[in-house]
């Protein structure tokens, strides 16, 4: 074996890279991880964690309103964005430091510099130092994609949304996926006038049709405006600083802030991939096999930079499987079936497995069970918002192939239900389970 500086060199200390580095080190490997920004990556620094905290903060707008119906004498309340973001950033700092300490306790050397490949086993750091490693793992994540259009530089992305000095009075969000719908809910609850524009009339492609229709209906009822078949044509800054947004098929809209939420692209630039001979896919992601190995045998990649499933828990699984396989003598592959996902919109949406239409295409015969109900808290609060739970079963065997839901705490409820779908349980087995009353989750064992 040639003598390398490290057994494993990880580029990028986000969710996937940190897990891989820590586990490989626990298996006895000598590991270094280069991170040019902050340990924790997108999820911790500018994604899932701060977003979820904003979602919690935003939800108080409705909770405070509803509290009055529950007898609370709620005075007029002010919301202070600066206070919320200060606390959110403190929490982000805490978690980022915890990630750093976990790496330190596992003897992973964290190098706070940009790193790029110079060969199959060599990496050059920004300081000019060259290091060698038996195995290199790229876990550099993805960044927001901004559509090319005149004036796009006036727009922000979710990265900057956390750092806005104040809640904009009027915001236009481009895109209708996860980030667009989550931030539409957040900004709306904080009092902004929100317009969401999308190039088609489909929001949250990939989620079950009835569930996403319900989100659209509730969002519109709350006052979020949607413009469909609207493609960006440009943004002009007006004399008063406001932004005029031009789009196809609709009149221009004047707003104070434009946010792009039009997907994320893998971070493959300035990594020396060409120098090392690493191949990319047509979409510019690093091409990997089932073991996360690139076409260069000593170089691997996990997480969003590979554009498989852009979700934190998937990147973590890929990092774990890589480390167990390469350094732990435990060959492991990630099972991409039945990955639950959620949209932290107002209300939340969550789903696992096949949607109704996917199941019909794949299985032919399907049975659908639904519960369309008004959660009791909403009834007393006088909130006209209905939840919808849908179970998709194989028409032949009764096996549950998908569960989709929208309603309060849908993500919390779906996580447990996803275990049953993954385990291949049937509708009958759900029905055999006694309901836990009164809950929303009991609807899952009472579906008709
Ligand atoms: P999504 O892929 O969810 O949505 C992108 C949206 O932008 C779609 O509506 C898409 O339309 C539209 N779009 C894409 N390209 C263009 C373009 N060139 N011009 C105009 N519109 C365009 O991406 P997000 O940015 O919302 O999120 C990125 C990823 O991050 C998600 O895929 C998800 O994996 C992850 N994420 C997960 C979260 C969670 O788990 N709760 C939360 C936030 C992000 P169309 O449908 O026509 O393609």
Coordinates of C-alpha atoms and ligand atoms in Angstrom, one line a residue:
X1 CA 0.0 0.0 0.0
X2 CA 1.4 3.4 -0.9
X3 CA 1.9 5.7 2.1
X4 CA -0.8 8.4 2.1
X5 CA -1.2 11.4 4.5
X6 CA -4.7 10.2 5.3
X7 CA -6.8 7.1 4.7
X8 CA -9.8 9.3 3.9
X9 CA -10.0 13.0 2.9
X10 CA -13.5 14.4 2.8
X11 CA -14.3 17.6 0.9
X12 CA -17.3 19.3 2.5
X13 CA -18.4 18.9 6.1
X14 CA -22.2 19.0 5.7
X15 CA -24.6 16.2 6.7
X16 CA -23.2 13.5 4.4
X17 CA -19.5 14.4 4.7
X18 CA -19.6 14.8 8.5
X19 CA -21.3 11.4 8.9
X20 CA -18.8 9.7 6.6
X21 CA -15.8 11.3 8.3
X22 CA -17.0 10.5 11.8
X23 CA -17.9 6.8 11.0
X24 CA -14.8 6.1 9.0
X25 CA -12.7 7.5 11.9
X26 CA -14.6 5.4 14.4
X27 CA -13.7 2.4 12.2
X28 CA -10.0 3.3 12.7
X29 CA -9.3 5.4 9.6
X30 CA -7.1 8.5 9.7
X31 CA -9.4 11.1 8.4
X32 CA -9.3 14.8 7.5
X33 CA -12.3 16.9 6.3
X34 CA -11.9 20.2 4.5
X35 CA -14.7 22.8 4.9
X36 CA -14.3 26.3 3.4
X37 CA -17.3 27.8 5.2
X38 CA -19.0 26.4 8.4
X39 CA -19.3 22.8 9.6
X40 CA -22.8 21.6 9.3
X41 CA -23.5 22.4 5.6
X42 CA -26.8 23.5 4.1
X43 CA -29.1 21.7 6.5
X44 CA -27.6 23.2 9.6
X45 CA -26.5 26.6 8.4
X46 CA -29.0 27.7 5.8
X47 CA -31.6 24.9 5.3
X48 CA -33.6 22.5 7.3
X49 CA -32.7 23.7 10.8
X50 CA -33.1 27.5 10.5
X51 CA -36.1 27.0 8.1
X52 CA -37.9 24.8 10.6
X53 CA -37.3 27.3 13.4
X54 CA -38.8 30.0 11.2
X55 CA -41.8 27.7 10.5
X56 CA -42.3 27.4 14.3
X57 CA -42.1 31.1 14.7
X58 CA -44.5 31.8 11.9
X59 CA -47.1 29.4 13.2
X60 CA -47.6 31.5 16.3
X61 CA -49.5 34.0 14.1
X62 CA -52.3 31.4 13.8
X63 CA -51.9 30.0 17.3
X64 CA -52.2 33.5 18.8
X65 CA -55.4 34.1 16.8
X66 CA -56.8 30.7 17.7
X67 CA -56.0 31.1 21.4
X68 CA -58.8 33.7 21.7
X69 CA -61.4 31.0 20.9
X70 CA -59.9 28.9 23.6
X71 CA -60.5 31.6 26.1
X72 CA -57.2 33.4 26.2
X73 CA -57.3 37.1 26.3
X74 CA -54.5 37.8 23.8
X75 CA -53.5 41.4 23.5
X76 CA -52.4 42.8 20.2
X77 CA -49.1 41.2 19.6
X78 CA -46.0 42.6 17.7
X79 CA -43.6 40.4 15.9
X80 CA -39.9 41.2 15.9
X81 CA -38.0 39.5 13.0
X82 CA -34.7 40.6 14.5
X83 CA -35.3 38.8 17.8
X84 CA -36.4 35.6 16.0
X85 CA -33.4 35.5 13.6
X86 CA -31.0 36.3 16.5
X87 CA -32.2 33.3 18.4
X88 CA -32.3 31.1 15.2
X89 CA -28.6 32.1 14.5
X90 CA -27.7 31.3 18.1
X91 CA -29.2 27.8 17.6
X92 CA -27.4 27.4 14.3
X93 CA -24.1 28.3 15.9
X94 CA -24.8 25.7 18.7
X95 CA -25.5 22.9 16.3
X96 CA -22.6 23.8 14.0
X97 CA -20.2 23.8 17.0
X98 CA -21.7 20.4 18.1
X99 CA -20.9 19.0 14.6
X100 CA -17.4 20.4 14.9
X101 CA -16.9 18.8 18.4
X102 CA -18.2 15.4 17.2
X103 CA -15.6 15.4 14.5
X104 CA -12.9 16.5 17.0
X105 CA -13.9 13.8 19.5
X106 CA -13.5 11.2 16.7
X107 CA -10.0 12.6 15.8
X108 CA -11.1 13.9 12.4
X109 CA -8.8 16.7 11.5
X110 CA -11.0 19.6 10.3
X111 CA -9.2 21.8 7.8
X112 CA -11.0 25.1 7.3
X113 CA -9.9 25.8 3.7
X114 CA -11.1 25.3 0.2
X115 CA -9.8 22.0 -1.2
X116 CA -9.6 20.7 -4.8
X117 CA -8.5 17.5 -6.4
X118 CA -5.3 17.5 -8.3
X119 CA -5.3 13.7 -9.0
X120 CA -6.9 10.4 -8.0
X121 CA -5.3 10.6 -4.6
X122 CA -4.2 14.2 -4.2
X123 CA -5.9 17.3 -2.9
X124 CA -4.6 20.9 -3.0
X125 CA -5.7 23.2 -0.2
X126 CA -6.2 26.9 -0.6
X127 CA -3.0 27.5 1.3
X128 CA -1.1 25.7 -1.4
X129 CA -0.4 22.6 0.7
X130 CA -0.9 19.3 -1.1
X131 CA -2.1 16.3 0.8
X132 CA -2.6 12.7 -0.3
X133 CA -5.3 10.2 0.7
X134 CA -6.1 6.6 -0.1
X135 CA -9.7 7.5 -0.6
X136 CA -11.3 10.9 -1.3
X137 CA -15.0 11.6 -0.6
X138 CA -16.7 14.6 -2.2
X139 CA -19.7 15.9 -0.2
X140 CA -19.9 19.5 -1.4
X141 CA -23.7 19.7 -1.6
X142 CA -25.7 21.9 -3.9
X143 CA -26.6 25.6 -4.3
X144 CA -29.7 27.4 -5.5
X145 CA -30.2 27.6 -9.2
X146 CA -31.1 31.0 -10.5
X147 CA -32.9 31.2 -13.8
X148 CA -31.1 33.4 -16.4
X149 CA -33.2 36.6 -16.9
X150 CA -32.4 40.3 -17.1
X151 CA -32.3 41.7 -13.5
X152 CA -31.9 38.3 -11.8
X153 CA -29.2 39.9 -9.6
X154 CA -32.0 41.8 -7.8
X155 CA -33.4 38.6 -6.5
X156 CA -32.4 36.6 -3.4
X157 CA -32.5 32.9 -2.7
X158 CA -33.3 31.0 0.5
X159 CA -29.6 31.5 1.5
X160 CA -30.3 35.2 1.9
X161 CA -33.8 35.0 3.2
X162 CA -32.6 34.2 6.7
X163 CA -30.6 37.4 6.6
X164 CA -33.2 39.9 5.4
X165 CA -33.1 43.0 7.6
X166 CA -36.9 43.0 7.9
X167 CA -39.9 41.1 6.5
X168 CA -40.6 42.5 3.1
X169 CA -44.1 44.1 2.7
X170 CA -44.5 42.3 -0.7
X171 CA -42.5 39.3 -1.8
X172 CA -42.6 37.3 -5.1
X173 CA -41.4 33.8 -4.9
X174 CA -40.4 32.0 -8.1
X175 CA -40.9 28.2 -8.2
X176 CA -43.5 26.0 -6.6
X177 CA -41.5 23.3 -5.0
X178 CA -40.4 22.7 -1.4
X179 CA -38.6 26.0 -0.7
X180 CA -41.2 28.1 -2.5
X181 CA -44.2 26.7 -0.5
X182 CA -42.4 26.6 2.8
X183 CA -41.2 30.2 2.5
X184 CA -44.6 31.3 1.1
X185 CA -46.1 30.1 4.4
X186 CA -43.4 31.7 6.5
X187 CA -43.6 35.1 4.9
X188 CA -47.3 35.1 4.8
X189 CA -47.7 34.3 8.5
X190 CA -45.3 37.1 9.2
X191 CA -47.5 39.5 7.4
X192 CA -46.0 39.8 3.9
X193 CA -48.1 39.9 0.8
X194 CA -46.9 36.8 -1.0
X195 CA -47.1 36.0 -4.7
X196 CA -45.9 32.7 -5.9
X197 CA -45.2 32.2 -9.6
X198 CA -44.5 29.0 -11.5
X199 CA -43.8 28.0 -15.0
X200 CA -46.5 25.3 -15.0
X201 CA -49.7 24.9 -13.0
X202 CA -48.3 22.1 -10.9
X203 CA -47.0 22.8 -7.4
X204 CA -44.8 20.3 -5.6
X205 CA -44.5 17.9 -8.5
X206 CA -44.1 14.3 -7.2
X207 CA -46.5 14.7 -4.3
X208 CA -50.0 13.1 -4.4
X209 CA -52.4 15.2 -6.6
X210 CA -55.2 15.5 -4.0
X211 CA -52.9 16.5 -1.2
X212 CA -51.1 19.2 -3.2
X213 CA -54.4 20.5 -4.5
X214 CA -55.5 20.8 -0.9
X215 CA -52.4 22.8 0.0
X216 CA -53.1 25.1 -3.0
X217 CA -56.7 25.6 -2.0
X218 CA -55.7 26.4 1.7
X219 CA -52.8 28.6 0.7
X220 CA -55.1 30.6 -1.6
X221 CA -57.8 30.8 1.1
X222 CA -55.2 32.3 3.5
X223 CA -54.3 35.0 0.9
X224 CA -51.2 33.7 -0.9
X225 CA -51.5 34.6 -4.6
X226 CA -50.5 32.1 -7.3
X227 CA -49.7 32.8 -10.9
X228 CA -49.3 29.8 -13.1
X229 CA -47.8 29.4 -16.6
X230 CA -45.7 32.4 -15.7
X231 CA -42.1 32.3 -16.8
X232 CA -39.7 34.9 -15.7
X233 CA -38.9 37.6 -18.2
X234 CA -37.0 40.0 -16.1
X235 CA -36.8 42.2 -13.0
X236 CA -36.4 46.0 -13.1
X237 CA -35.6 48.1 -10.1
X238 CA -37.9 51.2 -9.8
X239 CA -36.8 54.6 -8.5
X240 CA -38.3 53.9 -5.1
X241 CA -36.3 50.7 -4.8
X242 CA -39.2 48.4 -5.4
X243 CA -38.9 45.6 -8.0
X244 CA -41.1 45.2 -11.1
X245 CA -41.2 41.6 -12.2
X246 CA -42.1 40.7 -15.8
X247 CA -43.4 37.3 -16.7
X248 CA -45.2 35.5 -19.5
X249 CA -49.0 35.4 -19.6
X250 CA -49.5 37.8 -16.7
X251 CA -49.2 41.5 -16.0
X252 CA -46.0 42.6 -14.2
X253 CA -46.0 42.5 -10.4
X254 CA -44.5 45.1 -8.2
X255 CA -42.9 43.8 -5.0
X256 CA -40.2 44.7 -2.5
X257 CA -38.3 41.4 -2.7
X258 CA -38.0 38.6 -5.2
X259 CA -36.9 35.1 -4.1
X260 CA -35.8 32.3 -6.4
X261 CA -36.7 28.8 -5.3
X262 CA -36.2 27.1 -8.6
X263 CA -34.3 24.1 -7.6
X264 CA -30.7 23.4 -6.5
X265 CA -27.6 22.5 -8.6
X266 CA -24.7 20.3 -7.5
X267 CA -21.6 22.1 -6.3
X268 CA -19.1 20.7 -8.7
X269 CA -17.2 23.9 -9.7
X270 CA -13.6 24.6 -8.6
X271 CA -13.2 21.1 -7.3
X272 CA -10.6 19.9 -9.8
X273 CA -12.9 17.2 -11.0
X274 CA -11.6 17.4 -14.6
X275 CA -8.0 17.2 -13.4
X276 CA -8.8 14.0 -11.5
X277 CA -10.9 12.7 -14.4
X278 CA -14.2 12.5 -12.5
X279 CA -17.2 12.2 -14.8
X280 CA -20.4 14.2 -14.4
X281 CA -24.0 13.4 -15.4
X282 CA -25.9 15.4 -18.0
X283 CA -27.3 17.5 -15.2
X284 CA -23.8 18.4 -13.9
X285 CA -23.9 16.1 -10.9
X286 CA -21.1 13.7 -10.0
X287 CA -21.9 10.3 -11.5
X288 CA -21.6 7.5 -8.9
X289 CA -22.5 3.8 -8.7
X290 CA -24.5 2.1 -5.9
X291 CA -21.5 2.3 -3.6
X292 CA -21.2 6.1 -4.2
X293 CA -18.0 5.4 -6.2
X294 CA -17.2 7.7 -9.1
X295 CA -15.5 6.4 -12.3
X296 CA -12.2 7.1 -10.5
X297 CA -11.9 4.1 -8.1
X298 CA -10.3 6.1 -5.2
X299 CA -12.9 8.9 -5.4
X300 CA -16.4 8.7 -4.0
X301 CA -19.3 11.2 -3.6
X302 CA -22.4 11.4 -1.5
X303 CA -25.3 13.8 -0.9
X304 CA -26.7 16.6 -3.1
X305 CA -23.6 16.8 -5.2
X306 CA -24.6 13.5 -6.7
X307 CA -28.2 14.6 -7.3
X308 CA -29.9 11.3 -6.3
X309 CA -32.4 12.3 -3.7
X310 CA -31.7 15.8 -2.4
X311 CA -32.6 15.2 1.3
X312 CA -30.4 15.4 4.4
X313 CA -31.3 12.0 5.8
X314 CA -30.4 10.4 2.5
X315 CA -27.0 12.1 2.4
X316 CA -26.4 10.9 6.0
X317 CA -27.3 7.3 5.0
X318 CA -25.0 7.6 1.9
X319 CA -22.2 8.8 4.1
X320 CA -22.8 6.0 6.7
X321 CA -23.0 3.3 4.0
X322 CA -19.8 4.6 2.3
X323 CA -17.9 4.6 5.6
X324 CA -19.2 1.2 6.8
X325 CA -18.4 -0.4 3.4
X326 CA -15.0 1.1 2.8
X327 CA -13.6 1.3 6.3
X328 CA -15.8 -0.9 8.6
X329 CA -15.8 -4.2 6.7
X330 CA -19.6 -4.0 6.5
X331 CA -20.7 -3.7 2.9
X332 CA -23.9 -1.6 2.9
X333 CA -26.0 0.0 0.2
X334 CA -28.6 2.7 0.7
X335 CA -32.2 1.5 0.0
X336 CA -33.9 4.3 -1.8
X337 CA -37.4 2.8 -1.5
X338 CA -40.1 4.3 0.6
X339 CA -38.2 7.5 1.6
X340 CA -40.7 9.7 3.5
X341 CA -40.6 13.4 2.9
X342 CA -42.5 16.5 4.1
X343 CA -43.1 20.0 3.1
X344 CA -43.2 22.4 6.1
X345 CA -45.9 24.5 4.6
X346 CA -48.9 25.9 6.6
X347 CA -50.3 23.3 7.1
X348 CA -47.7 20.6 6.6
X349 CA -47.7 18.0 3.8
X350 CA -46.0 14.6 4.0
X351 CA -45.9 11.5 1.9
X352 CA -44.2 8.1 1.6
X353 CA -44.3 5.6 -1.3
X354 CA -46.4 5.7 -4.4
X355 CA -48.9 8.4 -5.1
X356 CA -52.3 7.4 -6.4
X357 CA -51.4 8.0 -10.1
X358 CA -48.0 6.4 -9.8
X359 CA -49.6 3.3 -8.2
X360 CA -52.2 3.1 -11.0
X361 CA -49.5 3.2 -13.6
X362 CA -47.3 0.7 -11.8
X363 CA -49.8 -1.7 -10.4
X364 CA -52.9 -1.3 -12.5
X365 CA -55.3 -2.3 -9.7
X366 CA -55.2 -0.1 -6.6
X367 CA -57.5 0.7 -3.7
X368 CA -57.7 4.1 -2.2
X369 CA -58.8 5.0 1.3
X370 CA -59.2 8.5 2.5
X371 CA -60.2 10.6 5.4
X372 CA -61.1 14.2 4.8
X373 CA -61.7 15.8 8.2
X374 CA -61.5 19.0 10.1
X375 CA -59.1 18.6 13.0
X376 CA -61.0 19.2 16.3
X377 CA -58.6 22.1 17.2
X378 CA -59.5 23.8 14.0
X379 CA -63.2 23.3 14.7
X380 CA -63.1 25.0 18.0
X381 CA -60.8 27.7 16.6
X382 CA -63.3 28.4 13.9
X383 CA -60.6 27.7 11.3
X384 CA -62.0 26.3 8.2
X385 CA -59.1 24.2 7.3
X386 CA -59.6 20.5 6.5
X387 CA -56.9 17.8 6.7
X388 CA -56.7 15.0 4.2
X389 CA -55.2 11.6 4.7
X390 CA -54.9 9.1 1.8
X391 CA -53.8 5.5 1.8
X392 CA -52.9 3.8 -1.5
X393 CA -53.0 0.0 -1.5
X394 CA -52.2 -2.7 -4.0
X395 CA -55.7 -3.8 -5.3
X396 CA -54.6 -7.4 -5.4
X397 CA -52.8 -7.9 -2.1
X398 CA -54.1 -5.1 0.1
X399 CA -50.4 -4.1 0.8
X400 CA -50.1 -0.4 1.5
X401 CA -47.9 1.2 -1.2
X402 CA -48.3 4.8 -0.2
X403 CA -49.6 7.2 2.5
X404 CA -50.0 10.9 1.8
X405 CA -51.3 13.6 4.1
X406 CA -51.8 17.2 4.7
X407 CA -52.8 18.7 8.0
X408 CA -51.4 19.9 11.3
X409 CA -48.2 17.9 12.3
X410 CA -48.5 15.7 9.2
X411 CA -44.7 15.2 9.1
X412 CA -44.6 14.0 12.8
X413 CA -47.5 11.6 12.1
X414 CA -46.1 10.3 8.8
X415 CA -42.7 9.3 10.1
X416 CA -44.3 6.5 12.2
X417 CA -46.7 5.5 9.4
X418 CA -43.7 5.3 7.0
X419 CA -42.3 2.4 9.0
X420 CA -45.5 0.4 8.3
X421 CA -45.3 1.2 4.6
X422 CA -41.6 0.2 4.4
X423 CA -42.4 -3.0 6.3
X424 CA -45.1 -3.8 3.7
X425 CA -48.1 -3.9 6.1
X426 CA -51.6 -4.1 4.8
X427 CA -54.7 -2.0 5.3
X428 CA -56.2 -4.8 7.4
X429 CA -53.2 -4.6 9.8
X430 CA -53.8 -0.9 10.2
X431 CA -57.5 -1.6 10.9
X432 CA -56.6 -4.2 13.6
X433 CA -54.8 -1.5 15.5
X434 CA -57.0 0.2 18.1
X435 CA -57.4 4.0 17.5
X436 CA -55.7 6.4 19.9
X437 CA -58.5 8.8 20.6
X438 CA -58.9 11.7 20.2
X439 CA -56.0 12.3 17.8
X440 CA -55.6 13.2 14.2
X441 CA -53.3 10.2 13.7
X442 CA -56.2 7.8 14.6
X443 CA -57.6 8.6 11.2
X444 CA -54.9 6.3 9.8
X445 CA -56.5 3.2 11.4
X446 CA -60.1 4.4 10.5
X447 CA -59.7 5.1 6.8
X448 CA -62.7 4.3 4.6
Ligands
LIG1 P1 -37.9 21.9 -6.1 O1 -37.3 21.0 -7.1 O2 -38.7 21.4 -5.0 O3 -38.8 22.9 -6.9 C1 -38.3 23.7 -7.9 C2 -39.4 24.5 -8.5 O4 -38.9 25.5 -9.4 C3 -40.4 23.7 -9.3 O5 -41.7 24.3 -9.1 C4 -39.9 23.8 -10.7 O6 -40.9 23.7 -11.7 C5 -39.4 25.3 -10.7 N1 -38.3 25.5 -11.6 C6 -37.2 24.7 -11.8 N2 -36.4 25.2 -12.7 C7 -36.9 26.3 -13.2 C8 -36.6 27.3 -14.1 N3 -35.4 27.3 -14.8 N4 -37.4 28.4 -14.3 C9 -38.5 28.5 -13.6 N5 -38.9 27.6 -12.7 C10 -38.1 26.5 -12.5 O7 -36.7 22.8 -5.6 P2 -36.5 23.8 -4.3 O8 -35.6 24.8 -4.8 O9 -37.8 24.2 -3.7 O10 -35.7 22.8 -3.3 C11 -34.5 22.2 -3.7 C12 -34.4 20.8 -3.1 O11 -34.1 20.9 -1.7 C13 -35.7 20.0 -3.1 O12 -35.9 19.3 -4.3 C14 -35.7 19.2 -1.9 O13 -35.1 18.0 -2.3 C15 -34.8 19.9 -1.0 N6 -35.6 20.5 0.1 C16 -36.2 19.7 1.0 C17 -37.0 20.2 2.0 C18 -37.8 19.3 2.9 O14 -37.4 18.2 2.9 N7 -38.8 19.8 3.6 C19 -37.2 21.7 2.1 C20 -36.4 22.5 1.2 C21 -35.7 21.9 0.2 P3 -41.3 22.3 -12.3 O15 -42.2 21.6 -11.3 O16 -42.0 22.7 -13.6 O17 -40.0 21.6 -12.6

